[in-house]
Coordinates of C-alpha atoms in Angstrom, one line a residue:
Chain A
X900 CA -0.2 -32.8 42.7
X901 CA -1.2 -29.9 43.1
X902 CA -4.2 -30.2 40.7
X903 CA -5.7 -33.3 43.0
X904 CA -5.0 -31.1 46.6
X905 CA -7.4 -28.3 44.8
X906 CA -10.6 -30.7 44.5
X907 CA -13.2 -30.9 46.7
X908 CA -13.7 -35.0 47.0
X909 CA -16.6 -34.6 49.0
X910 CA -17.8 -32.3 46.8
X911 CA -17.0 -35.1 44.2
X912 CA -18.4 -38.3 45.7
X913 CA -21.3 -36.4 47.3
X914 CA -24.1 -38.4 45.6
X915 CA -22.1 -41.5 46.9
X916 CA -23.8 -44.6 49.2
X917 CA -23.2 -47.9 50.6
X918 CA -25.6 -49.3 47.8
X919 CA -24.4 -47.4 44.9
X920 CA -20.3 -48.2 45.9
X921 CA -21.7 -52.2 45.9
X922 CA -23.2 -51.9 42.4
X923 CA -20.2 -49.4 41.1
X924 CA -18.0 -52.6 42.0
X925 CA -20.6 -54.8 40.4
X926 CA -20.9 -53.2 37.0
X927 CA -17.0 -53.0 37.1
X928 CA -16.2 -56.1 37.9
X929 CA -19.0 -57.4 35.3
X930 CA -17.7 -55.4 33.3
X931 CA -14.3 -55.6 33.1
X932 CA -14.9 -59.8 32.5
X933 CA -17.4 -58.8 29.3
X934 CA -14.3 -56.4 28.2
X935 CA -11.8 -58.8 28.1
X936 CA -14.1 -61.7 26.9
X937 CA -15.2 -59.1 23.9
X938 CA -11.5 -58.4 23.3
X939 CA -10.1 -62.3 23.3
X940 CA -13.7 -62.7 20.5
X941 CA -12.6 -59.8 17.9
X942 CA -9.3 -61.0 18.3
X943 CA -9.6 -65.0 17.6
X944 CA -12.1 -63.2 14.7
X945 CA -9.1 -60.9 13.5
X946 CA -6.7 -63.4 13.6
X947 CA -8.0 -65.3 10.3
X948 CA -7.6 -62.3 8.1
X949 CA -5.4 -59.8 9.3
X950 CA -1.6 -59.8 10.3
X951 CA -0.6 -60.7 14.3
X952 CA 0.1 -57.0 14.6
X953 CA -3.3 -55.9 13.1
X954 CA -5.0 -58.1 15.4
X955 CA -2.9 -57.0 18.4
X956 CA -4.1 -53.7 17.7
X957 CA -7.7 -53.8 17.4
X958 CA -7.7 -56.0 20.4
X959 CA -5.7 -52.5 22.6
X960 CA -8.0 -50.5 20.9
X961 CA -11.3 -52.1 22.0
X962 CA -10.0 -53.0 25.6
X963 CA -9.1 -49.5 26.0
X964 CA -12.2 -47.8 24.6
X965 CA -14.6 -50.0 26.4
X966 CA -12.4 -49.5 29.8
X967 CA -12.7 -45.6 29.6
X968 CA -16.4 -46.3 28.7
X969 CA -16.7 -48.2 31.9
X970 CA -14.9 -46.0 34.0
X971 CA -17.7 -42.8 32.9
X972 CA -20.2 -45.7 33.7
X973 CA -18.7 -46.4 37.1
X974 CA -18.3 -42.8 37.5
X975 CA -21.5 -42.0 37.2
X976 CA -23.0 -44.6 39.0
X977 CA -21.2 -43.4 42.1
X978 CA -22.7 -39.9 41.6
X979 CA -19.9 -38.2 40.6
X980 CA -19.9 -34.9 39.3
X981 CA -17.5 -35.6 35.7
X982 CA -17.5 -31.4 35.3
X983 CA -15.2 -31.1 38.4
X984 CA -12.9 -33.9 37.0
X985 CA -12.3 -33.0 33.9
X986 CA -11.1 -29.7 34.7
X987 CA -8.3 -31.0 36.6
X988 CA -8.2 -33.7 33.6
X989 CA -7.2 -30.8 31.4
X990 CA -4.4 -30.1 32.5
X991 CA -2.8 -32.8 33.9
X992 CA -3.6 -33.6 30.2
X993 CA -1.5 -31.0 28.7
X994 CA 1.4 -32.2 31.8
X995 CA 1.4 -36.2 30.4
X996 CA 1.2 -34.9 26.7
X997 CA 4.9 -33.6 27.2
X998 CA 6.0 -36.1 29.3
X999 CA 4.9 -39.1 27.0
X1000 CA 6.1 -37.0 23.5
X1001 CA 8.6 -40.3 23.1
X1002 CA 5.8 -42.7 24.2
X1003 CA 3.4 -41.1 21.2
X1004 CA 6.0 -41.0 18.7
X1005 CA 6.5 -44.7 19.1
X1006 CA 2.9 -45.9 19.0
X1007 CA 2.3 -43.5 15.7
X1008 CA 5.6 -45.5 14.4
X1009 CA 4.0 -48.5 15.2
X1010 CA 0.9 -47.9 13.6
X1011 CA 2.8 -46.9 10.4
X1012 CA 5.2 -49.9 10.3
X1013 CA 1.6 -52.2 11.5
X1014 CA 0.5 -50.7 7.9
X1015 CA 3.5 -50.9 5.8
X1016 CA 4.5 -53.9 7.0
X1017 CA 8.3 -53.8 5.7
X1018 CA 9.1 -56.8 7.4
X1019 CA 7.0 -59.1 9.6
X1020 CA 7.3 -61.7 12.6
X1021 CA 9.8 -64.1 11.9
X1022 CA 11.6 -62.3 9.5
X1023 CA 15.8 -61.5 9.5
X1024 CA 16.3 -57.9 9.7
X1025 CA 19.2 -55.9 10.1
X1026 CA 18.8 -51.8 12.1
X1027 CA 22.2 -50.7 12.5
X1028 CA 24.7 -53.1 14.2
X1029 CA 21.7 -55.4 15.3
X1030 CA 20.4 -58.2 12.7
X1031 CA 18.5 -60.9 14.4
X1032 CA 14.8 -62.7 14.0
X1033 CA 11.7 -60.6 15.0
X1034 CA 10.2 -61.7 17.5
X1035 CA 7.2 -59.5 17.7
X1036 CA 6.0 -56.0 16.6
X1037 CA 4.5 -54.4 19.7
X1038 CA 3.0 -50.8 19.7
X1039 CA 6.1 -49.0 21.3
X1040 CA 9.1 -51.1 20.0
X1041 CA 9.8 -54.5 17.8
X1042 CA 11.7 -57.1 19.6
X1043 CA 14.1 -59.6 18.1
X1044 CA 16.6 -62.4 18.9
X1045 CA 19.9 -63.0 17.2
X1046 CA 21.5 -65.2 16.7
X1047 CA 23.9 -65.2 19.2
X1048 CA 20.6 -65.6 21.3
X1049 CA 20.6 -62.6 22.9
X1050 CA 17.1 -60.2 23.0
X1051 CA 17.1 -56.3 21.5
X1052 CA 14.2 -54.3 22.0
X1053 CA 14.4 -51.6 19.5
X1054 CA 12.3 -48.8 20.1
X1055 CA 9.5 -48.1 16.7
X1056 CA 10.6 -45.2 16.2
X1057 CA 14.3 -45.8 15.8
X1058 CA 13.0 -48.3 12.9
X1059 CA 10.8 -45.4 10.8
X1060 CA 14.0 -42.9 11.2
X1061 CA 16.3 -45.1 9.9
X1062 CA 17.2 -47.8 7.1
X1063 CA 16.0 -51.4 7.7
X1064 CA 17.3 -54.4 5.8
X1065 CA 15.0 -57.1 5.8
X1066 CA 17.3 -59.9 4.9
X1067 CA 14.8 -62.8 4.4
X1068 CA 11.9 -61.0 2.6
X1069 CA 12.4 -62.6 -0.9
X1070 CA 12.6 -66.5 -1.1
X1071 CA 15.9 -66.5 -3.3
X1072 CA 19.3 -64.3 -2.4
X1073 CA 22.2 -64.3 -3.6
X1074 CA 25.8 -64.9 -1.3
X1075 CA 28.5 -62.9 -2.8
X1076 CA 32.5 -63.8 -2.2
X1077 CA 36.1 -62.2 -3.6
X1078 CA 38.3 -64.3 -4.6
X1079 CA 41.8 -63.2 -4.8
X1080 CA 44.1 -65.3 -8.0
X1081 CA 47.8 -65.1 -8.6
X1082 CA 48.8 -62.7 -11.0
X1083 CA 50.6 -66.1 -12.5
X1084 CA 47.4 -67.6 -13.4
X1085 CA 45.1 -68.1 -16.3
X1086 CA 41.9 -66.2 -15.9
X1087 CA 39.9 -68.1 -17.8
X1088 CA 40.2 -71.1 -16.6
X1089 CA 40.4 -69.7 -13.0
X1090 CA 36.7 -69.0 -14.1
X1091 CA 35.7 -72.4 -15.5
X1092 CA 36.8 -73.9 -12.1
X1093 CA 34.6 -71.1 -10.5
X1094 CA 31.6 -71.6 -12.4
X1095 CA 32.2 -75.8 -12.4
X1096 CA 32.2 -74.9 -8.5
X1097 CA 29.3 -73.3 -8.4
X1098 CA 27.8 -76.1 -10.6
X1099 CA 28.5 -78.7 -8.5
X1100 CA 27.6 -77.1 -4.8
X1101 CA 24.0 -79.0 -4.0
X1102 CA 22.9 -75.8 -2.2
X1103 CA 23.9 -73.0 -5.6
X1104 CA 20.8 -72.9 -7.6
X1105 CA 21.3 -73.9 -11.4
X1106 CA 18.7 -70.8 -11.9
X1107 CA 19.6 -67.5 -11.8
X1108 CA 22.6 -68.3 -13.3
X1109 CA 25.6 -67.7 -10.9
X1110 CA 27.5 -64.2 -11.6
X1111 CA 31.3 -64.5 -11.8
X1112 CA 34.1 -62.4 -13.4
X1113 CA 36.9 -60.5 -12.9
X1114 CA 36.7 -57.3 -11.0
X1115 CA 40.0 -55.8 -10.0
X1116 CA 43.7 -56.1 -10.5
X1117 CA 44.3 -56.0 -6.8
X1118 CA 47.8 -55.0 -5.1
X1119 CA 48.3 -58.6 -5.2
X1120 CA 46.2 -61.1 -7.2
X1121 CA 43.0 -60.8 -9.8
X1122 CA 40.2 -60.4 -7.8
X1123 CA 37.6 -62.5 -8.9
X1124 CA 33.5 -61.6 -7.8
X1125 CA 31.6 -64.6 -7.3
X1126 CA 27.7 -64.1 -6.6
X1127 CA 25.6 -67.4 -6.4
X1128 CA 21.9 -67.8 -5.9
X1129 CA 20.3 -70.1 -3.5
X1130 CA 16.8 -70.6 -1.3
X1131 CA 17.4 -67.9 1.5
X1132 CA 17.2 -70.8 3.7
X1133 CA 20.1 -72.6 2.4
X1134 CA 22.0 -69.4 2.9
X1135 CA 23.7 -71.2 6.2
X1136 CA 24.7 -73.9 4.0
X1137 CA 26.2 -71.9 1.2
X1138 CA 28.0 -69.0 3.8
X1139 CA 29.5 -72.6 5.3
X1140 CA 30.9 -74.9 2.5
X1141 CA 31.2 -72.7 -0.6
X1142 CA 34.1 -71.0 0.0
X1143 CA 35.3 -74.1 0.9
X1144 CA 34.4 -75.6 -2.2
X1145 CA 36.3 -73.2 -3.7
X1146 CA 39.5 -73.4 -1.8
X1147 CA 39.5 -77.6 -2.6
X1148 CA 39.0 -76.7 -5.8
X1149 CA 41.7 -74.6 -6.4
X1150 CA 44.1 -76.8 -4.3
X1151 CA 43.2 -79.8 -7.1
X1152 CA 43.2 -77.3 -9.8
X1153 CA 46.8 -76.2 -8.5
X1154 CA 45.3 -72.7 -8.2
X1155 CA 47.6 -70.4 -6.1
X1156 CA 45.6 -67.7 -3.5
X1157 CA 48.4 -65.4 -2.9
X1158 CA 49.4 -63.9 0.5
X1159 CA 49.4 -60.3 0.5
X1160 CA 53.1 -59.2 -0.4
X1161 CA 55.6 -56.1 -1.9
X1162 CA 58.1 -56.1 -4.0
X1163 CA 61.4 -53.8 -2.6
X1164 CA 63.5 -51.9 -4.7
X1165 CA 66.6 -49.9 -3.6
X1166 CA 65.9 -48.1 -7.3
X1167 CA 64.9 -48.3 -10.2
X1168 CA 68.4 -49.7 -12.0
X1169 CA 69.5 -51.3 -8.9
X1170 CA 69.6 -55.6 -7.9
X1171 CA 67.0 -56.5 -5.5
X1172 CA 68.7 -56.5 -1.4
X1173 CA 70.6 -58.9 -0.4
X1174 CA 69.2 -61.5 1.8
X1175 CA 70.6 -64.0 4.1
X1176 CA 69.0 -67.1 5.3
X1177 CA 69.8 -68.8 9.1
X1178 CA 69.7 -71.6 9.4
X1179 CA 68.0 -73.4 12.3
X1180 CA 70.9 -75.1 14.1
X1181 CA 73.6 -72.2 13.2
X1182 CA 75.5 -69.7 16.3
X1183 CA 73.9 -66.5 16.5
X1184 CA 77.5 -65.1 15.8
X1185 CA 78.1 -66.4 12.5
X1186 CA 79.3 -63.8 10.7
X1187 CA 77.5 -62.6 7.3
X1188 CA 79.2 -63.1 4.3
X1189 CA 81.6 -60.7 3.0
X1190 CA 79.3 -58.3 0.2
X1191 CA 81.1 -58.2 -3.1
Chain B
X91 CA 17.6 -111.1 -10.4
X92 CA 16.4 -110.2 -14.2
X93 CA 13.5 -109.0 -15.7
X94 CA 12.7 -105.2 -15.8
X95 CA 9.6 -105.7 -14.1
X96 CA 11.1 -108.0 -11.6
X97 CA 12.2 -104.6 -9.8
X98 CA 8.7 -103.4 -9.3
X99 CA 7.4 -106.9 -8.0
X100 CA 6.1 -107.4 -4.2
X101 CA 9.6 -109.5 -2.9
X102 CA 10.2 -111.3 0.6
X103 CA 13.3 -111.1 2.2
X104 CA 14.6 -113.8 5.1
X105 CA 15.8 -112.8 8.2
X106 CA 19.3 -111.4 8.3
X107 CA 19.2 -111.6 4.5
X108 CA 20.4 -109.0 2.3
X109 CA 18.5 -108.0 -0.9
X110 CA 20.4 -105.7 -3.3
X111 CA 18.5 -103.3 -6.3
X112 CA 20.0 -101.6 -8.8
X113 CA 18.1 -99.0 -10.4
X114 CA 19.9 -97.2 -13.2
X115 CA 22.6 -95.3 -10.8
X116 CA 20.8 -95.9 -7.7
X117 CA 22.2 -99.1 -5.7
X118 CA 20.1 -100.0 -2.6
X119 CA 20.5 -102.7 0.1
X120 CA 17.9 -103.6 1.9
X121 CA 18.2 -106.4 5.3
X122 CA 15.5 -107.4 7.4
X123 CA 16.6 -108.6 11.4
X124 CA 14.5 -109.2 14.0
X125 CA 12.2 -106.6 14.8
X126 CA 14.1 -103.8 12.4
X127 CA 14.6 -103.1 8.5
X128 CA 17.8 -101.5 7.5
X129 CA 18.6 -99.8 4.6
X130 CA 21.6 -98.9 2.0
X131 CA 21.7 -96.5 -0.7
X132 CA 24.4 -95.0 -2.9
X133 CA 24.4 -93.1 -6.4
X134 CA 27.1 -93.2 -8.7
X135 CA 27.5 -90.3 -11.3
X136 CA 24.7 -91.5 -14.1
X137 CA 26.8 -91.6 -17.0
X138 CA 29.0 -94.1 -15.3
X139 CA 25.4 -96.4 -14.8
X140 CA 25.6 -99.5 -16.6
X141 CA 25.8 -103.3 -15.2
X142 CA 28.9 -103.1 -15.6
X143 CA 29.3 -100.8 -12.9
X144 CA 26.8 -101.6 -9.9
X145 CA 28.2 -101.7 -6.9
X146 CA 28.2 -105.2 -5.1
X147 CA 28.9 -104.4 -1.4
X148 CA 27.0 -101.4 0.8
X149 CA 29.2 -98.4 2.2
X150 CA 30.5 -99.2 5.5
X151 CA 28.2 -97.9 8.4
X152 CA 25.6 -95.8 6.7
X153 CA 22.4 -98.6 7.4
X154 CA 19.6 -96.5 8.1
X155 CA 17.1 -98.2 10.2
X156 CA 13.8 -98.3 11.3
X157 CA 11.8 -100.6 14.1
X158 CA 8.7 -102.8 12.9
X159 CA 7.4 -106.3 13.8
X160 CA 8.0 -109.4 12.3
X161 CA 4.8 -109.7 11.1
X162 CA 5.7 -109.0 7.4
X163 CA 8.7 -110.3 4.8
X164 CA 7.9 -108.3 1.9
X165 CA 9.3 -105.2 0.6
X166 CA 8.1 -103.6 -2.8
X167 CA 9.8 -100.7 -4.5
X168 CA 8.0 -97.9 -6.6
X169 CA 8.7 -95.7 -9.0
X170 CA 7.5 -91.4 -8.2
X171 CA 8.2 -88.8 -10.1
X172 CA 10.2 -86.4 -8.4
X173 CA 8.9 -84.2 -5.7
X174 CA 9.8 -81.0 -7.1
X175 CA 8.3 -79.7 -10.3
X176 CA 11.1 -80.1 -13.1
X177 CA 12.6 -77.4 -15.8
X178 CA 13.2 -78.5 -18.8
X179 CA 14.6 -77.1 -22.6
X180 CA 13.8 -78.1 -25.9
X181 CA 17.0 -79.0 -27.6
X182 CA 16.6 -76.0 -29.9
X183 CA 15.0 -73.1 -29.7
X184 CA 11.6 -73.1 -31.8
X185 CA 8.3 -71.2 -31.7
X186 CA 5.0 -72.3 -31.9
X187 CA 2.7 -70.7 -34.1
X188 CA -0.8 -69.5 -33.0
X189 CA -3.6 -71.8 -32.7
X190 CA -1.0 -75.0 -33.4
X191 CA 0.8 -77.4 -31.0
X192 CA 3.9 -79.2 -30.8
X193 CA 5.3 -82.3 -29.3
X194 CA 8.1 -83.1 -27.1
X195 CA 9.2 -86.1 -25.2
X196 CA 11.1 -85.4 -22.0
X197 CA 13.0 -88.4 -20.1
X198 CA 12.5 -87.8 -16.5
X199 CA 15.1 -89.6 -13.7
X200 CA 12.4 -91.3 -11.3
X201 CA 12.9 -91.8 -7.2
X202 CA 12.2 -95.2 -5.4
X203 CA 9.8 -95.7 -2.7
X204 CA 10.9 -98.7 -1.1
X205 CA 8.3 -99.8 1.3
X206 CA 7.9 -103.0 3.6
X207 CA 4.5 -105.1 4.4
X208 CA 1.9 -106.5 2.3
X209 CA -1.7 -105.1 2.8
X210 CA -0.5 -102.8 5.0
X211 CA 2.3 -101.0 3.6
X212 CA 4.6 -98.5 5.0
X213 CA 7.3 -96.5 3.5
X214 CA 10.6 -96.7 4.7
X215 CA 12.1 -94.1 2.4
X216 CA 12.1 -92.5 -1.2
X217 CA 15.8 -92.1 -3.3
X218 CA 16.2 -89.8 -6.1
X219 CA 18.0 -92.2 -9.3
X220 CA 19.7 -89.2 -9.7
X221 CA 20.6 -86.0 -8.2
X222 CA 18.8 -83.1 -10.1
X223 CA 20.4 -79.7 -9.8
X224 CA 17.9 -77.2 -8.4
X225 CA 16.9 -73.9 -10.3
X226 CA 14.6 -71.4 -9.6
X227 CA 11.6 -70.8 -11.7
X228 CA 9.9 -67.2 -11.8
X229 CA 10.8 -64.2 -10.5
X230 CA 13.5 -63.0 -7.9
X231 CA 10.3 -62.3 -5.6
X232 CA 7.8 -64.7 -6.3
X233 CA 8.4 -68.1 -8.1
X234 CA 8.7 -72.1 -6.6
X235 CA 11.8 -73.8 -6.2
X236 CA 12.0 -76.6 -9.1
X237 CA 14.6 -79.4 -10.2
X238 CA 16.7 -78.7 -13.6
X239 CA 16.6 -81.3 -16.0
X240 CA 19.9 -81.3 -17.8
X241 CA 18.9 -83.6 -20.6
X242 CA 16.7 -81.6 -23.3
X243 CA 13.3 -82.4 -24.5
X244 CA 13.0 -84.0 -28.1
X245 CA 10.8 -83.3 -30.7
X246 CA 11.1 -87.2 -31.1
X247 CA 10.9 -89.9 -29.5
X248 CA 13.7 -91.9 -31.1
X249 CA 15.7 -89.0 -30.1
X250 CA 14.6 -88.9 -26.2
X251 CA 16.9 -90.3 -23.5
X252 CA 15.6 -93.3 -23.0
X253 CA 16.8 -95.5 -19.9
X254 CA 15.3 -97.7 -17.3
X255 CA 15.5 -95.4 -14.7
X256 CA 13.8 -92.5 -16.7
X257 CA 10.4 -92.0 -17.2
X258 CA 9.4 -90.8 -21.2
X259 CA 6.8 -87.9 -20.2
X260 CA 5.1 -87.0 -23.4
X261 CA 4.1 -83.2 -23.0
X262 CA 1.6 -81.5 -26.1
X263 CA 2.0 -77.5 -25.8
X264 CA -0.4 -75.9 -27.7
X265 CA -0.2 -72.1 -28.5
X266 CA -3.7 -70.3 -27.4
X267 CA -2.1 -67.1 -27.7
X268 CA -2.3 -64.8 -31.2
X269 CA 1.3 -64.6 -31.5
X270 CA 4.2 -67.1 -31.8
X271 CA 5.0 -69.0 -28.6
X272 CA 9.2 -69.1 -28.1
X273 CA 10.1 -70.4 -24.9
X274 CA 13.5 -71.4 -23.9
X275 CA 12.4 -73.3 -20.5
X276 CA 9.6 -75.1 -19.6
X277 CA 7.8 -76.3 -15.7
X278 CA 6.3 -79.4 -15.3
X279 CA 4.7 -80.2 -12.2
X280 CA 5.6 -83.7 -12.3
X281 CA 4.3 -84.9 -8.4
X282 CA 0.9 -84.9 -10.8
X283 CA 2.3 -87.7 -12.6
X284 CA 1.6 -91.3 -12.6
X285 CA 4.3 -93.7 -14.3
X286 CA 3.4 -96.8 -16.0
X287 CA 5.2 -99.1 -17.6
X288 CA 5.2 -100.1 -21.4
X289 CA 7.8 -103.0 -22.9
X290 CA 10.8 -102.3 -20.1
X291 CA 10.3 -98.6 -20.4
X292 CA 8.7 -96.5 -17.9
X293 CA 5.9 -93.1 -19.1
X294 CA 4.5 -91.1 -17.5
X295 CA 0.8 -89.5 -18.6
X296 CA 0.5 -87.0 -21.3
X297 CA 0.8 -83.3 -20.0
X298 CA -1.2 -80.9 -22.7
X299 CA -0.1 -77.1 -21.5
X300 CA -1.8 -74.0 -23.5
X301 CA -0.1 -71.0 -23.7
X302 CA -2.4 -68.2 -22.7
X303 CA -0.3 -65.4 -23.3
X304 CA 3.2 -64.0 -21.6
X305 CA 1.0 -62.3 -18.6
X306 CA -1.4 -64.9 -17.8
X307 CA -1.0 -68.4 -16.5
X308 CA -1.0 -70.9 -18.7
X309 CA -3.7 -74.2 -18.7
X310 CA -2.3 -76.9 -17.7
X311 CA -4.3 -80.5 -18.2
X312 CA -3.3 -83.7 -17.0
X313 CA -4.4 -86.8 -19.1
X314 CA -6.5 -89.0 -16.6
X315 CA -4.7 -92.6 -17.6
X316 CA -1.9 -93.7 -19.9
X317 CA -0.6 -92.2 -23.0
X318 CA -2.1 -93.5 -25.6
X319 CA 1.9 -93.3 -28.2
X320 CA 2.6 -96.9 -26.2
X321 CA 1.1 -100.1 -25.5
X322 CA 0.9 -99.5 -21.6
X323 CA 0.9 -102.4 -19.7
X324 CA 0.0 -101.2 -16.3
X325 CA 0.3 -98.6 -13.8
X326 CA 3.7 -98.9 -11.4
X327 CA 3.4 -95.4 -9.2
X328 CA 0.8 -93.1 -8.7
X329 CA 0.8 -89.8 -8.5
X330 CA 2.1 -87.6 -5.4
X331 CA -0.5 -84.9 -5.5
X332 CA -3.5 -86.0 -7.9
X333 CA -3.9 -83.4 -10.2
X334 CA -7.3 -81.8 -10.6
X335 CA -8.8 -81.1 -14.0
X336 CA -7.4 -78.3 -15.2
X337 CA -4.9 -76.0 -13.1
X338 CA -3.8 -72.9 -14.1
X339 CA -0.1 -72.7 -13.8
X340 CA 2.9 -70.7 -14.6
X341 CA 4.4 -72.7 -16.8
X342 CA 7.0 -71.3 -19.6
X343 CA 9.9 -68.8 -19.6
X344 CA 11.6 -67.2 -22.3
X345 CA 12.5 -63.6 -22.8
X346 CA 10.4 -62.2 -20.6
X347 CA 11.4 -64.9 -17.9
X348 CA 14.7 -64.4 -15.5
X349 CA 17.0 -61.7 -16.4
X350 CA 20.0 -61.2 -14.5
X351 CA 20.6 -57.6 -12.8

């Protein structure tokens, strides 16, 4: 504030009279209205050819540049000596520059996002822990709406510095499911059943062909990889119905999905541990059978 | 009700009357009450379809309802082509030499458009006679959603799958490139096809696809009027989308098509 206190405001506004003030106010009002109209008109024309983000940028650019010019005209009308103000503005500019580093970084990052177009309004993106639909791409931040209907504001600088996954960029997607099958089952038959389940699902595309294969020998089961293709619009139907389809087919075919289990051995050649099955109606003091 | 053509003629239906129509695997029931039209449909597997397998009774509680005035008691069925492009595969791999052409006959299951009214018709619903699986034709980042025909395209009409609920589509494949054309999938935009009748069989107009190289879209022409191969008695169903004279579309997929990653 000491910079403003150092200015002699009487000297700055020495050329102002009642008449010039009225004219200055009129110029400001008319100029503001014209500026808003011009910005809106350019925005309408740009919207036909450019993305909404680029249109927003052009509108804001025209408006703010025009506002600065309008301010200069109004100040000159008031007889302001601009030289005195520029000196103070220079020092204030340095202070503002330091204070607005983050905002400037976000603005510049926003320009990069607009030019690079990694995503657009309406896309489903994932950034870090968050994923949702893009509501708007603004100068300082991007707003998304999560599936739980939460509003999240992500600074543009964060988006430029981190990985962004655009889940809905391409028209088709693959949903991957891992299925564990008991070791006693015939792997070839399991593959046939999985392919048939994919073939019968109304949401799974015939082509690209499903990718289904035995991926690994797990601790408790044979692990099968099931990757089925679908349109991006059908992801929810596939997620909700296809695992159920697999389960129903396995049940119909008698294919077991085992629980995780462990086999316990006392040693390499010892018999299994003895166990005693207690009936629900047996008294708790029933002695165990004698060990043989 | 007898005769193939009787299905497609305008029919009067009285109040509280139920009319049943069977077109291949698809059976539909229409019922008219005061101020409303009701429709129920049921589809069985295509391989099970036949006169003996016609479903007598509509499924319980699955009637669709439309509010309509009592000014009309007429309804009519129209055969249509599917609402998505269809991908066909030739019965066996073959190559078309440069500057030569080959004829294929494709059997496409029809859709049925159910309309009510006489002079001023309104569409109640469209139903597919066969539930076709969907597929993707194109690249992983661009292409179009299509139906996959399970039956193969045949080189002779005698080998084609001729059934009352299928329309035979003659496809003339011409190779306008300098190298042999080998393809295992062909995409036809069936929305541009009309449906004609000839001796109790449905036909579409002829499609001519000219291959212009792997990097250029093919030139596709839809013949105006009925195919010349058969004695056509009339047009039954208009194209969903009138075709312009010549279209440039990606139509072939072969060795350069979708590759698994």
